[in-house]
Short mmCIF file of C-alpha atoms in Angstrom, two decimals:
data_model
loop_
_atom_site.label_atom_id
_atom_site.label_comp_id
_atom_site.label_asym_id
_atom_site.label_seq_id
_atom_site.Cartn_x
_atom_site.Cartn_y
_atom_site.Cartn_z
CA UNK A 1 8.98 34.67 12.38
CA UNK A 2 7.02 34.55 9.11
CA UNK A 3 5.91 31.03 9.85
CA UNK A 4 4.84 31.88 13.47
CA UNK A 5 2.81 34.88 12.37
CA UNK A 6 1.13 32.76 9.51
CA UNK A 7 0.27 30.02 11.96
CA UNK A 8 -1.22 32.41 14.43
CA UNK A 9 -3.34 34.01 11.63
CA UNK A 10 -4.66 30.68 10.58
CA UNK A 11 -5.58 29.71 14.15
CA UNK A 12 -7.48 32.97 14.49
CA UNK A 13 -9.25 32.55 11.22
CA UNK A 14 -10.26 29.01 12.20
CA UNK A 15 -11.74 30.11 15.60
CA UNK A 16 -13.56 33.00 13.74
CA UNK A 17 -15.00 30.58 11.11
CA UNK A 18 -16.09 28.08 13.82
CA UNK A 19 -17.83 30.88 15.71
CA UNK A 20 -19.75 31.88 12.56
CA UNK A 21 -23.02 29.97 11.91
CA UNK A 22 -23.14 28.56 8.47
CA UNK A 23 -26.65 26.99 8.61
CA UNK A 24 -29.40 27.47 11.15
CA UNK A 25 -32.75 26.22 10.21
CA UNK A 26 -35.72 24.73 12.05
CA UNK A 27 -38.90 23.18 10.96
CA UNK A 28 -42.06 21.62 12.16
CA UNK A 29 -43.43 20.66 8.75
CA UNK A 30 -46.92 19.24 8.46
CA UNK A 31 -46.92 15.52 8.30
CA UNK A 32 -44.02 15.08 10.74
CA UNK A 33 -44.34 12.53 13.57
CA UNK A 34 -45.99 14.31 16.49
CA UNK A 35 -43.13 15.45 18.83
CA UNK A 36 -40.39 13.75 16.80
CA UNK A 37 -38.28 16.87 16.96
CA UNK A 38 -38.96 17.63 20.60
CA UNK A 39 -37.11 16.63 23.75
CA UNK A 40 -38.61 15.10 26.71
CA UNK A 41 -39.97 18.43 27.90
CA UNK A 42 -41.47 19.33 24.52
CA UNK A 43 -38.77 21.87 23.57
CA UNK A 44 -37.35 21.92 20.13
CA UNK A 45 -34.32 19.77 19.49
CA UNK A 46 -31.23 21.69 18.59
CA UNK A 47 -28.51 19.70 16.85
CA UNK A 48 -24.94 20.97 16.19
CA UNK A 49 -22.93 19.91 13.13
CA UNK A 50 -19.07 20.46 12.96
CA UNK A 51 -17.34 19.62 9.74
CA UNK A 52 -13.67 19.85 8.83
CA UNK A 53 -14.26 22.60 6.28
CA UNK A 54 -17.07 24.22 4.27
CA UNK A 55 -15.19 23.94 1.01
CA UNK A 56 -14.88 20.16 0.48
CA UNK A 57 -17.83 18.83 -1.54
CA UNK A 58 -18.04 15.87 0.78
CA UNK A 59 -18.77 17.96 3.77
CA UNK A 60 -21.21 20.07 1.75
CA UNK A 61 -23.17 16.97 0.96
CA UNK A 62 -22.97 15.77 4.56
CA UNK A 63 -24.30 19.14 5.78
CA UNK A 64 -27.05 19.15 3.29
CA UNK A 65 -28.19 15.68 4.23
CA UNK A 66 -28.21 16.67 7.99
CA UNK A 67 -30.26 19.69 7.22
CA UNK A 68 -32.83 17.78 5.30
CA UNK A 69 -33.20 15.12 7.96
CA UNK A 70 -33.37 17.81 10.75
CA UNK A 71 -36.13 19.49 8.71
CA UNK A 72 -37.96 16.21 8.41
CA UNK A 73 -37.74 15.69 12.08
CA UNK A 74 -38.75 19.13 13.10
CA UNK A 75 -35.39 19.84 14.55
CA UNK A 76 -33.00 22.87 14.32
CA UNK A 77 -29.53 22.34 12.78
CA UNK A 78 -26.70 24.65 13.67
CA UNK A 79 -23.77 23.86 11.30
CA UNK A 80 -20.21 25.20 11.89
CA UNK A 81 -16.83 24.33 10.29
CA UNK A 82 -13.13 24.64 10.63
CA UNK A 83 -11.47 27.24 8.33
CA UNK A 84 -9.19 24.72 6.75
CA UNK A 85 -8.37 21.03 6.80
CA UNK A 86 -6.55 20.37 10.10
CA UNK A 87 -8.04 23.44 11.94
CA UNK A 88 -8.40 21.83 15.37
CA UNK A 89 -8.60 25.07 17.19
CA UNK A 90 -11.56 26.19 15.06
CA UNK A 91 -13.35 22.91 15.78
CA UNK A 92 -12.73 23.27 19.61
CA UNK A 93 -14.22 26.72 19.38
CA UNK A 94 -17.19 25.38 17.47
CA UNK A 95 -17.86 22.77 20.10
CA UNK A 96 -17.74 25.26 22.91
CA UNK A 97 -20.10 27.61 20.80
CA UNK A 98 -22.66 24.83 20.35
CA UNK A 99 -22.66 23.80 24.03
CA UNK A 100 -23.31 27.42 24.97
CA UNK A 101 -26.24 27.57 22.44
CA UNK A 102 -27.84 24.67 24.30
CA UNK A 103 -27.64 21.90 21.65
CA UNK A 104 -28.88 18.27 22.54
CA UNK A 105 -26.23 16.66 20.46
CA UNK A 106 -23.16 17.40 18.27
CA UNK A 107 -22.18 15.68 15.07
CA UNK A 108 -18.52 16.11 14.26
CA UNK A 109 -16.14 15.10 11.50
CA UNK A 110 -12.94 15.51 13.54
CA UNK A 111 -9.97 17.22 11.92
CA UNK A 112 -7.80 15.42 14.40
CA UNK A 113 -8.88 12.10 16.02
CA UNK A 114 -7.24 13.17 19.33
CA UNK A 115 -6.85 16.94 19.19
CA UNK A 116 -10.38 17.78 20.22
CA UNK A 117 -10.99 15.16 22.94
CA UNK A 118 -10.91 17.60 25.86
CA UNK A 119 -13.64 19.78 24.12
CA UNK A 120 -15.80 16.57 23.45
CA UNK A 121 -15.42 15.50 27.11
CA UNK A 122 -16.57 18.76 28.32
CA UNK A 123 -19.61 18.66 26.12
CA UNK A 124 -20.50 15.18 27.12
CA UNK A 125 -20.01 16.05 30.76
CA UNK A 126 -22.81 18.69 30.34
CA UNK A 127 -25.17 16.12 28.96
CA UNK A 128 -24.66 16.61 25.29
CA UNK A 129 -24.50 13.45 23.06
CA UNK A 130 -21.50 13.58 20.68
CA UNK A 131 -21.44 11.52 17.61
CA UNK A 132 -18.43 11.29 15.13
CA UNK A 133 -19.29 11.22 11.39
CA UNK A 134 -16.88 10.08 8.68
CA UNK A 135 -13.80 10.12 11.08
CA UNK A 136 -13.53 8.11 14.24
CA UNK A 137 -11.83 9.44 17.35
CA UNK A 138 -9.01 7.85 19.18
CA UNK A 139 -9.98 6.27 21.44
CA UNK A 140 -13.26 5.36 19.85
CA UNK A 141 -15.17 5.69 23.01
CA UNK A 142 -14.29 9.33 23.38
CA UNK A 143 -17.74 9.85 21.57
CA UNK A 144 -21.03 8.19 22.11
CA UNK A 145 -21.00 6.51 18.64
CA UNK A 146 -19.52 6.79 15.19
CA UNK A 147 -21.26 6.53 11.80
CA UNK A 148 -18.60 6.32 9.08
CA UNK A 149 -17.08 4.37 6.24
CA UNK A 150 -14.78 1.46 7.19
CA UNK A 151 -11.78 3.45 5.71
CA UNK A 152 -9.37 0.51 6.09
CA UNK A 153 -11.66 -1.73 4.15
CA UNK A 154 -12.23 1.03 1.52
CA UNK A 155 -8.50 1.25 1.03
CA UNK A 156 -8.11 -2.40 0.80
CA UNK A 157 -10.75 -2.33 -2.03
CA UNK A 158 -8.86 0.39 -3.90
CA UNK A 159 -5.59 -1.52 -3.56
CA UNK A 160 -7.05 -4.65 -4.84
CA UNK A 161 -8.66 -2.94 -7.81
CA UNK A 162 -5.33 -1.25 -8.77
CA UNK A 163 -3.37 -4.53 -8.48
CA UNK A 164 -6.01 -6.24 -10.61
CA UNK A 165 -5.94 -3.41 -13.21
CA UNK A 166 -2.11 -3.81 -13.54
CA UNK A 167 -2.51 -7.52 -14.38
CA UNK A 168 0.93 -9.05 -14.82
CA UNK A 169 2.85 -5.80 -14.68
CA UNK A 170 5.23 -5.23 -11.87
CA UNK A 171 3.73 -2.34 -9.76
CA UNK A 172 5.61 1.04 -9.65
CA UNK A 173 3.32 2.93 -7.30
CA UNK A 174 3.04 6.57 -6.45
CA UNK A 175 0.92 7.69 -3.50
CA UNK A 176 -0.89 11.08 -3.18
CA UNK A 177 -1.71 11.06 0.51
CA UNK A 178 -3.97 13.41 2.60
CA UNK A 179 -3.05 15.12 5.83
CA UNK A 180 -0.35 13.68 8.00
CA UNK A 181 -1.70 12.18 11.19
CA UNK A 182 -5.35 12.04 10.06
CA UNK A 183 -7.05 8.85 11.00
CA UNK A 184 -8.98 8.58 7.72
CA UNK A 185 -5.84 9.42 5.82
CA UNK A 186 -3.83 6.77 7.60
CA UNK A 187 -6.52 3.96 7.37
CA UNK A 188 -6.94 4.46 3.67
CA UNK A 189 -3.24 4.50 3.00
CA UNK A 190 -2.74 1.35 5.16
CA UNK A 191 -5.64 -0.40 3.53
CA UNK A 192 -4.36 0.41 -0.06
CA UNK A 193 -1.00 -1.21 0.72
CA UNK A 194 -2.68 -4.24 2.17
CA UNK A 195 -4.79 -4.54 -0.92
CA UNK A 196 -1.80 -4.24 -3.13
CA UNK A 197 0.16 -6.73 -0.96
CA UNK A 198 2.84 -4.19 -0.17
CA UNK A 199 4.40 -2.66 2.92
CA UNK A 200 5.61 0.86 3.55
CA UNK A 201 9.15 -0.04 2.59
CA UNK A 202 8.39 -2.08 -0.49
CA UNK A 203 10.63 -1.37 -3.48
CA UNK A 204 7.44 -1.09 -5.58
CA UNK A 205 6.60 2.22 -4.09
CA UNK A 206 8.34 4.84 -6.12
CA UNK A 207 7.25 7.90 -4.23
CA UNK A 208 4.76 9.60 -1.78
CA UNK A 209 3.57 13.12 -1.26
CA UNK A 210 1.00 14.85 1.10
CA UNK A 211 -1.66 16.72 -0.63
CA UNK A 212 -4.31 17.65 2.10
CA UNK A 213 -6.83 16.17 -0.43
CA UNK A 214 -6.38 19.37 -2.53
CA UNK A 215 -6.49 19.17 -6.34
CA UNK A 216 -4.04 21.94 -7.03
CA UNK A 217 -1.54 20.55 -4.42
CA UNK A 218 -1.99 17.14 -5.83
CA UNK A 219 -1.27 18.23 -9.34
CA UNK A 220 1.98 19.90 -8.30
CA UNK A 221 3.06 16.94 -6.19
CA UNK A 222 2.29 14.51 -9.00
CA UNK A 223 4.50 16.58 -11.40
CA UNK A 224 7.35 16.41 -9.01
CA UNK A 225 6.93 12.70 -8.38
CA UNK A 226 6.81 11.91 -12.12
CA UNK A 227 10.18 13.71 -12.51
CA UNK A 228 11.60 11.11 -10.10
CA UNK A 229 9.57 8.16 -11.36
CA UNK A 230 8.54 8.73 -14.90
CA UNK A 231 7.84 5.11 -15.43
CA UNK A 232 5.22 4.91 -12.59
CA UNK A 233 2.26 2.64 -13.61
CA UNK A 234 -0.12 2.98 -10.53
CA UNK A 235 -1.34 5.85 -8.41
CA UNK A 236 -3.03 5.81 -4.95
CA UNK A 237 -5.06 8.94 -4.18
CA UNK A 238 -6.50 9.83 -0.89
CA UNK A 239 -9.66 11.27 -2.53
CA UNK A 240 -11.15 12.33 -5.88
CA UNK A 241 -9.83 15.94 -5.89
CA UNK A 242 -6.28 14.53 -5.45
CA UNK A 243 -7.03 11.97 -8.19
CA UNK A 244 -8.21 14.80 -10.60
CA UNK A 245 -4.96 16.71 -9.77
CA UNK A 246 -2.85 13.63 -10.23
CA UNK A 247 -4.43 12.85 -13.62
CA UNK A 248 -3.86 16.41 -14.81
CA UNK A 249 -0.21 15.98 -14.23
CA UNK A 250 -0.16 12.58 -15.91
CA UNK A 251 -2.05 13.82 -18.94
CA UNK A 252 0.37 16.82 -19.24
CA UNK A 253 3.24 14.32 -19.23
CA UNK A 254 1.60 12.32 -21.87
CA UNK A 255 1.29 9.20 -19.74
CA UNK A 256 -2.51 8.99 -19.12
CA UNK A 257 -2.72 5.39 -20.75
CA UNK A 258 0.18 4.24 -18.73
CA UNK A 259 -1.06 4.79 -15.04
CA UNK A 260 -3.93 3.04 -13.33
CA UNK A 261 -5.53 5.50 -10.86
CA UNK A 262 -7.54 4.44 -7.97
CA UNK A 263 -9.45 6.75 -5.44
CA UNK A 264 -12.03 6.91 -2.67
CA UNK A 265 -14.98 9.21 -2.29
CA UNK A 266 -17.91 8.51 -4.65
CA UNK A 267 -19.03 11.97 -5.48
CA UNK A 268 -21.16 12.47 -8.49
CA UNK A 269 -18.21 14.45 -10.09
CA UNK A 270 -15.87 11.53 -9.22
CA UNK A 271 -18.17 8.91 -10.75
CA UNK A 272 -18.36 11.09 -13.87
CA UNK A 273 -14.58 11.12 -13.92
CA UNK A 274 -14.46 7.33 -13.80
CA UNK A 275 -16.85 7.23 -16.65
CA UNK A 276 -14.56 9.65 -18.61
CA UNK A 277 -11.54 7.60 -17.75
CA UNK A 278 -9.88 10.24 -15.48
CA UNK A 279 -10.03 7.77 -12.60
CA UNK A 280 -9.91 4.06 -13.17
CA UNK A 281 -11.87 3.06 -10.09
CA UNK A 282 -13.22 4.84 -7.02
CA UNK A 283 -14.68 3.63 -3.77
CA UNK A 284 -18.09 5.22 -3.13
CA UNK A 285 -19.03 6.30 0.39
CA UNK A 286 -22.46 7.35 1.69
CA UNK A 287 -22.07 10.63 3.67
CA UNK A 288 -25.83 11.27 3.36
CA UNK A 289 -26.49 8.01 5.34
CA UNK A 290 -23.93 9.08 7.96
CA UNK A 291 -25.61 12.42 8.46
CA UNK A 292 -29.11 11.03 8.49
CA UNK A 293 -28.25 8.39 11.05
CA UNK A 294 -26.57 11.04 13.20
CA UNK A 295 -29.52 13.33 13.19
CA UNK A 296 -31.91 10.36 13.96
CA UNK A 297 -29.56 9.40 16.87
CA UNK A 298 -29.65 12.83 18.46
CA UNK A 299 -33.38 13.16 18.14
CA UNK A 300 -33.85 9.70 19.82
CA UNK A 301 -31.52 10.76 22.64
CA UNK A 302 -33.40 14.04 23.14
CA UNK A 303 -36.79 12.15 23.31
CA UNK A 304 -35.92 9.47 25.89
CA UNK A 305 -32.15 9.27 26.50
CA UNK A 306 -31.61 6.38 24.05
CA UNK A 307 -28.05 6.11 22.59
CA UNK A 308 -26.93 4.13 19.60
CA UNK A 309 -26.35 0.43 20.56
CA UNK A 310 -23.13 0.12 18.67
CA UNK A 311 -19.88 2.12 19.05
CA UNK A 312 -18.93 1.95 15.35
CA UNK A 313 -21.49 1.84 12.70
CA UNK A 314 -20.21 1.12 9.17
CA UNK A 315 -22.25 3.08 6.61
CA UNK A 316 -20.79 1.05 3.72
CA UNK A 317 -18.78 1.47 0.54
CA UNK A 318 -18.85 0.19 -3.04
CA UNK A 319 -16.16 0.22 -5.79
CA UNK A 320 -17.32 2.02 -8.83
CA UNK A 321 -15.59 1.22 -12.13
CA UNK A 322 -16.38 0.42 -15.81
CA UNK A 323 -13.23 -1.94 -15.79
CA UNK A 324 -14.00 -4.61 -13.23
CA UNK A 325 -11.27 -7.08 -12.05
CA UNK A 326 -11.81 -10.66 -10.72
CA UNK A 327 -12.25 -11.01 -7.08
CA UNK A 328 -13.29 -7.46 -6.45
CA UNK A 329 -17.02 -6.58 -6.09
CA UNK A 330 -17.93 -3.49 -7.96
CA UNK A 331 -20.76 -1.56 -9.69
CA UNK A 332 -20.54 0.36 -12.97
CA UNK A 333 -20.79 4.14 -13.44
CA UNK A 334 -24.47 4.05 -14.31
CA UNK A 335 -25.19 2.56 -10.80
CA UNK A 336 -22.61 4.97 -9.33
CA UNK A 337 -24.37 8.02 -10.85
CA UNK A 338 -27.71 6.93 -9.42
CA UNK A 339 -26.22 6.38 -5.89
CA UNK A 340 -23.40 8.94 -5.63
CA UNK A 341 -23.04 10.21 -2.14
CA UNK A 342 -26.41 8.76 -1.09
#
């Protein structure tokens, strides 16, 4: 009974958060291209943005970049979010809210690649262009286009770097995963194993735990994993908060020099942690590019009905490390600090 009540409360909180506007700004600044933020009839273009949460720094950066580009285009951004990672009900409510407000397009980072398909279809049926950012839908053509990191490739890069960092050592790998069933989480996990040359049932994998990408959960999970595998020498992390939590547990156990930590995100904090030696290498993404491209696509659609030519648009990634390994392209932390989350 306690679990049922808690779940209902979370669902209600998610719907409430999604129904609350986080950012609404419009602009027609001097110097903008004439009519660039107007639809075919001259009306202001209203763009919806739905992120997974407001708390994750990645989505904060994505929202800030979308706001900046909307201002530059003379468009209005309405930004909503789920209450927590995995809040599908909150995102469904947000989509319905935005359609009611008359947006021309919706940019969304889906909590579930399939859990919001009905709401997306309803929006598209009413003439709203829907574009996925960061996380692809399943199937991919459930949206009009996707602007995102190739997360499988990013995971492969992380795995190759960790393997190279280990050198001749036999891997004993721990894995701090994200949210079960999440597309991004699954692709990064699969890519890492591919880069390491391992499979799910390889004996080199000493333990796995789900963290929802949360630093505190990751630290607790890592403490438990180290009790079962004290001689672990490699750590996969779904993102940089998980890497920071994992490192805290490793340091507390006095093993910080024994474990090679790989991650994915590319935040300025994450790059600084690479420089400090908290993370060995992280794969930098470009959320600002995702958001900017998404806003531009909605404005173009509002102007003349043009949609992106490609279904999936890879916004790129780059390994950041001060300990490069042969065969893996990378940039150092100086470059990373100049380009973090660009």
